[in-house]
Amino acid sequence: MSTTYGIVAVALVAVATLGIGAFGLRFSRTTSDFYVASRSVSPVWNSSAIGGEYLSAASFLGVAGLVLAYGADMLWYPIGWTTGYLMLLVFVAAPLRRSGAYTIPDFAQVRLQSVRVREVASVLVVAVGWLYLIPQFQGAGLTLRTVTGAPTWAGTVLVAVIVVINVVSGGMRSITFVQAFQYWLKLTALLIPVFFLLHAWSSDGRPSPVAPQDWFTPLGRTDATGLYLTYSVMIATFLGTMGLPHVVVRFYTNPDGRAARRTTLIVLALLGTFYLLPTIYGVLGRIYAGDLLAAGRTDTVVLELPSRMLGGSTGELLAALLTAGAFAAFLSTSSGLTMSIAGVLGQGLARSEQRPGRRLSTITALRLAAAGGILVPLVLALSAERISVANSVTFAFALAASTFCPLLVLGIWWRGLTAHGAIAGMIGGGLCAGIAPVLTIVWGPDGWLGVLMSQPAAWTVPIGFGLMIGVSLLTRDAVPGNVSRTMVRLHTPEHVDVERQD
Amino acid sequence: MSEKISVEAHEAYQRIHASEDFAQLKKSYFGFVVPLTIAFMAWYLLYVLLSNYAGGFMGHVLFGNINVALVFGLLQFVTTFGIAIWYALFAARRMDPIADRLRDEYEQEIER
């Protein structure tokens, strides 16, 4: 495809992102603006923004690549990611919003009255965020290289720089506008080419696909490892969504618990609509771009189809549109993640500097944290070996599912949870789910051990829950004294609490 | 993040937590969510099991390039959305009124 079109597309998205961010800047004044957009984002805006941020590189490029490589049963990933929102809706959305906290660590501290729990949760938010940022950065490098021939590091650094500028200048308020715009850009970018591609397919005299028949039958692996892998992906995606820091933080921007529920519903509709499209690209890729599979470049199938199937300037324009969409995916997800990491680190910074006379303002702290917090995943993305986008995202889901899912579900619905239990569960589940990707990437064990390490959620989530419940029962005396009050606050509408600090 | 709270407010919270209504609120929630969660998990598990062990059935071509597996997969999206709407309606109809009543009781107690 033409390099010029690709560069123009990337430049337009970058400029639009910075422009909308600057527009949001006019409204960002207070700390609350920066951290939670003053809790005044309407459900439609908010759900567009959540859609924009949640549909990452793994969704935009990865799903089509998986369908191309493994067939229709890879619908599992998008189903899992969508259903994750259902679990979020049913178990945590409204109570979490009612807790009145800014972040998961805030929630943990309010619920369990323990600074130690807050610290453990903060470390985990940063860990999950970094794990999720690495594939975004790597994917950006790959995309820019595919369409413009630029070196891989260029795309990675470009995304990181734009994200930092936006977060530093406008905080959550800016990010919300940017991400809402990016959802609709991503949807359009996938939708318009699909019409052209499907038309080309039906008119090129190849009504029946040339893909081998076995691809259309759900192959999977018909042994026990295949079943284990699928169930483990399910557990990670279902339960991990509620613990993804950039997703959860968005619920705090809702005005109240009911709006949080409405937001989730709209998000489900937006996600469901979106996920139909990469599947079509995967199917078409099987017919027209089977060689990408052998070359190990399945993640680029979405970007390459237009030039292969249509060619000419139509193909090039559509490819440029898809590039723009992919770039929006990297930017919006990275912005959300950076924002949530910066939120947690920033609060820590502001706290440690709280000395009379010489106090770091919370907004300055957020800005410093955003710039600093992005460095580690940037360096890792540049130095680490590349693994498939969808796979590496699953590790972040598994880590979130093994730590924050038990914390949130038990914290909201079980009054017996203690700070000791929460810490034990988060550290135990977190260590197990954190060692697995390291082992897989560095060592790559074979056989069952390799299978267990490549999709750890099925055994690490029970460990997280088990430790949290077990240790809580052992430390029953340490149940916080105000647990009745917290429970009432979580489960009744916000205005119950006249003292709530909003 | 520990905030000050008056003795009256604290006692009101304790009373609400112990009240019949609050128990009812949590009971109706669990009564709805637990069976629903089990049902939809079973539905997703069924899809996986069929994919693994009933390849012939799932690969059965219905028309054109559309086979049973694909229809099943798309139905998973549809049901996910359906369940979400159902839950939101349930929460608005059955849970929110109780929660609102609790709020009113609380506010009266504090004003007195």
XYZ file of N, CA and C in Angstrom, chain B:
336
model
N -8.618 8.400 54.044
C -9.978 8.431 53.502
C -11.013 8.196 54.599
N -10.549 8.103 55.833
C -11.538 7.910 56.897
C -12.208 9.241 57.177
N -13.546 9.221 57.165
C -14.230 10.495 57.330
C -14.959 10.523 58.670
N -15.294 11.748 59.092
C -16.011 11.880 60.354
C -17.478 11.559 60.131
N -18.082 10.969 61.126
C -19.491 10.637 60.992
C -20.130 10.809 62.361
N -21.343 11.383 62.386
C -21.980 11.628 63.672
C -22.458 10.311 64.271
N -22.642 10.320 65.578
C -23.116 9.121 66.273
C -24.481 8.718 65.735
N -25.355 9.735 65.481
C -26.712 9.426 64.986
C -26.623 8.715 63.641
N -25.761 9.260 62.771
C -25.651 8.669 61.446
C -25.150 7.232 61.555
N -24.164 7.031 62.420
C -23.617 5.685 62.583
C -24.699 4.722 63.044
N -25.504 5.167 64.010
C -26.560 4.280 64.510
C -27.601 4.010 63.432
N -27.884 5.050 62.629
C -28.862 4.863 61.551
C -28.356 3.813 60.568
N -27.067 3.877 60.290
C -26.502 2.877 59.377
C -26.656 1.483 59.954
N -26.326 1.360 61.247
C -26.435 0.047 61.878
C -27.861 -0.479 61.776
N -28.840 0.429 62.033
C -30.240 0.005 61.992
C -30.641 -0.423 60.587
N -30.222 0.395 59.590
C -30.590 0.044 58.215
C -29.993 -1.307 57.853
N -28.747 -1.525 58.246
C -28.107 -2.781 57.872
C -28.836 -3.955 58.480
N -29.369 -3.762 59.691
C -30.055 -4.854 60.359
C -31.512 -4.970 59.912
N -31.993 -3.999 59.131
C -33.429 -3.942 58.847
C -33.882 -5.024 57.879
N -35.178 -5.278 57.946
C -35.817 -6.257 57.068
C -35.634 -5.870 55.590
N -35.778 -4.584 55.308
C -35.686 -4.110 53.928
C -34.309 -4.382 53.327
N -33.271 -4.131 54.130
C -31.930 -4.326 53.595
C -31.681 -5.805 53.322
N -32.154 -6.649 54.226
C -32.040 -8.092 54.014
C -32.790 -8.478 52.743
N -33.972 -7.882 52.577
C -34.799 -8.152 51.396
C -34.079 -7.730 50.113
N -33.411 -6.581 50.198
C -32.682 -6.052 49.035
C -31.618 -7.051 48.585
N -30.849 -7.540 49.537
C -29.783 -8.469 49.173
C -30.363 -9.817 48.759
N -31.478 -10.206 49.404
C -32.086 -11.496 49.071
C -32.610 -11.477 47.635
N -33.290 -10.399 47.262
C -33.850 -10.375 45.914
C -32.729 -10.301 44.884
N -31.637 -9.629 45.250
C -30.488 -9.591 44.343
C -29.931 -10.999 44.117
N -29.633 -11.699 45.221
C -29.037 -13.023 45.065
C -30.008 -13.994 44.404
N -31.302 -13.868 44.749
C -32.301 -14.748 44.156
C -32.341 -14.619 42.646
N -32.031 -13.434 42.151
C -32.053 -13.219 40.706
C -30.708 -13.571 40.075
N -29.643 -13.080 40.687
C -28.336 -13.146 40.032
C -27.729 -14.549 40.057
N -27.890 -15.273 41.157
C -27.238 -16.583 41.247
C -27.778 -17.568 40.200
N -29.111 -17.781 40.123
C -29.597 -18.696 39.073
C -29.249 -18.199 37.669
N -29.332 -16.888 37.472
C -29.039 -16.328 36.149
C -27.582 -16.593 35.766
N -26.682 -16.356 36.728
C -25.257 -16.571 36.439
C -24.992 -18.031 36.112
N -25.582 -18.928 36.909
C -25.386 -20.358 36.647
C -25.910 -20.698 35.253
N -27.097 -20.154 34.908
C -27.706 -20.480 33.613
C -26.818 -19.992 32.476
N -26.328 -18.742 32.550
C -25.574 -18.289 31.387
C -24.174 -18.885 31.316
N -23.608 -19.226 32.478
C -22.334 -19.947 32.427
C -22.534 -21.302 31.744
N -23.621 -21.989 32.094
C -23.896 -23.295 31.489
C -24.042 -23.164 29.971
N -24.672 -22.083 29.557
C -24.893 -21.843 28.130
C -23.573 -21.615 27.403
N -22.647 -20.865 28.028
C -21.343 -20.663 27.397
C -20.523 -21.963 27.401
N -20.607 -22.700 28.523
C -19.846 -23.946 28.606
C -20.323 -24.941 27.551
N -21.622 -24.918 27.306
C -22.197 -25.826 26.308
C -21.550 -25.590 24.948
N -21.369 -24.321 24.620
C -20.762 -23.969 23.337
C -19.359 -24.552 23.223
N -18.587 -24.407 24.308
C -17.220 -24.926 24.294
C -17.218 -26.442 24.168
N -18.086 -27.088 24.961
C -18.133 -28.552 24.930
C -18.504 -29.041 23.541
N -19.506 -28.411 22.941
C -19.931 -28.824 21.604
C -18.794 -28.621 20.602
N -18.071 -27.475 20.738
C -16.964 -27.218 19.823
C -15.920 -28.318 19.910
N -15.678 -28.785 21.143
C -14.628 -29.769 21.323
C -15.051 -31.181 20.959
N -16.280 -31.516 21.327
C -16.638 -32.928 21.220
C -17.716 -33.220 20.183
N -18.297 -32.190 19.595
C -19.336 -32.448 18.596
C -19.023 -31.659 17.337
N -17.796 -31.805 16.880
C -17.336 -31.077 15.702
C -18.244 -31.263 14.501
N -18.736 -32.482 14.319
C -19.610 -32.761 13.180
C -20.863 -31.913 13.223
N -21.485 -31.877 14.394
C -22.708 -31.088 14.557
C -22.429 -29.600 14.364
N -21.350 -29.113 15.012
C -21.048 -27.684 14.923
C -20.619 -27.295 13.511
N -19.996 -28.209 12.795
C -19.519 -27.904 11.448
C -20.601 -28.062 10.402
N -21.771 -28.537 10.811
C -22.865 -28.739 9.863
C -23.211 -27.418 9.170
N -23.154 -27.431 7.842
C -23.398 -26.193 7.095
C -24.899 -25.970 6.940
N -25.337 -24.810 7.401
C -26.769 -24.502 7.305
C -27.099 -23.954 5.923
N -26.381 -22.921 5.513
C -26.538 -22.387 4.152
C -25.300 -21.565 3.820
N -24.944 -21.573 2.558
C -23.771 -20.811 2.142
C -22.562 -21.173 2.984
N -21.921 -20.158 3.555
C -20.752 -20.403 4.390
C -21.099 -20.418 5.870
N -22.380 -20.439 6.166
C -22.800 -20.333 7.558
C -23.017 -21.722 8.134
N -22.268 -22.023 9.216
C -22.493 -23.323 9.864
C -23.035 -23.119 11.281
N -23.343 -24.256 11.914
C -23.970 -24.196 13.238
C -23.091 -23.434 14.229
N -21.779 -23.671 14.170
C -20.867 -23.033 15.127
C -20.948 -21.511 15.049
N -21.022 -21.007 13.836
C -21.056 -19.559 13.647
C -22.346 -18.982 14.225
N -23.478 -19.669 13.931
C -24.762 -19.214 14.467
C -24.736 -19.247 15.992
N -24.196 -20.330 16.538
C -24.067 -20.456 17.985
C -23.264 -19.287 18.550
N -22.143 -19.013 17.899
C -21.261 -17.945 18.363
C -21.966 -16.601 18.377
N -22.709 -16.319 17.305
C -23.410 -15.041 17.238
C -24.514 -14.986 18.295
N -25.162 -16.143 18.526
C -26.208 -16.188 19.552
C -25.643 -15.847 20.929
N -24.364 -16.168 21.153
C -23.761 -15.840 22.440
C -23.755 -14.322 22.669
N -23.475 -13.572 21.600
C -23.518 -12.111 21.725
C -24.934 -11.645 22.037
N -25.894 -12.219 21.286
C -27.285 -11.805 21.459
C -27.749 -12.088 22.882
N -27.432 -13.304 23.389
C -27.897 -13.634 24.737
C -27.206 -12.757 25.783
N -25.926 -12.461 25.568
C -25.235 -11.604 26.534
C -25.962 -10.279 26.689
N -26.342 -9.715 25.550
C -27.038 -8.435 25.599
C -28.428 -8.588 26.225
N -29.102 -9.681 25.858
C -30.432 -9.930 26.415
C -30.398 -10.036 27.934
N -29.435 -10.787 28.435
C -29.318 -10.957 29.891
C -29.064 -9.611 30.561
N -28.214 -8.797 29.922
C -27.890 -7.494 30.508
C -29.126 -6.615 30.619
N -29.946 -6.600 29.552
C -31.170 -5.797 29.600
C -32.095 -6.318 30.685
N -32.214 -7.641 30.748
C -33.088 -8.266 31.735
C -32.659 -7.866 33.143
N -31.355 -7.933 33.391
C -30.868 -7.577 34.716
C -31.133 -6.104 35.026
N -30.870 -5.233 34.036
C -31.060 -3.797 34.288
C -32.520 -3.501 34.609
N -33.437 -4.166 33.873
C -34.863 -3.969 34.146
C -35.206 -4.461 35.542
N -34.675 -5.643 35.875
C -34.947 -6.208 37.196
C -34.455 -5.273 38.296
N -33.224 -4.780 38.120
C -32.651 -3.913 39.142
C -33.477 -2.641 39.303
N -33.928 -2.079 38.177
C -34.699 -0.843 38.249
C -36.066 -1.082 38.876
N -36.658 -2.241 38.586
C -38.032 -2.493 39.023
C -38.100 -3.031 40.439
N -37.181 -3.972 40.778
C -37.309 -4.667 42.045
C -36.327 -4.192 43.110
N -35.146 -3.757 42.725
C -34.163 -3.406 43.741
C -34.168 -1.919 44.085
N -34.263 -1.087 43.065
C -34.205 0.355 43.329
C -35.318 0.863 44.257
N -36.586 0.383 44.102
C -37.616 0.883 45.026
C -37.261 0.624 46.489
N -36.746 -0.577 46.775
C -36.371 -0.879 48.173
C -35.251 0.051 48.619
N -34.280 0.218 47.725
C -33.152 1.083 48.073
C -33.621 2.517 48.318
N -34.559 2.984 47.481
C -35.090 4.344 47.663
C -35.800 4.480 49.010
N -36.573 3.437 49.371
C -37.309 3.479 50.635
C -36.311 3.582 51.790
N -35.233 2.795 51.703
C -34.209 2.849 52.754
C -33.627 4.246 52.875
N -33.415 4.867 51.727
C -32.846 6.213 51.732
C -33.770 7.182 52.458
N -35.087 7.097 52.121
C -36.038 8.005 52.760
C -36.055 7.808 54.271
N -36.072 6.533 54.690
C -36.064 6.248 56.128
C -34.847 6.872 56.794
N -33.721 6.706 56.130
C -32.477 7.210 56.698
C -32.527 8.714 56.848
N -33.008 9.378 55.787
C -33.016 10.844 55.840
C -33.943 11.356 56.928
N -35.082 10.667 57.092
C -35.999 11.064 58.169
C -35.332 10.918 59.525
N -34.648 9.786 59.692
C -34.006 9.550 60.988
C -32.975 10.615 61.320
N -32.218 11.010 60.299
C -31.171 11.990 60.549
C -31.754 13.362 60.854
N -32.890 13.689 60.183
C -33.487 15.012 60.412
C -34.104 15.137 61.795
N -34.612 14.009 62.289
C -35.294 14.071 63.561
C -34.404 14.543 64.695
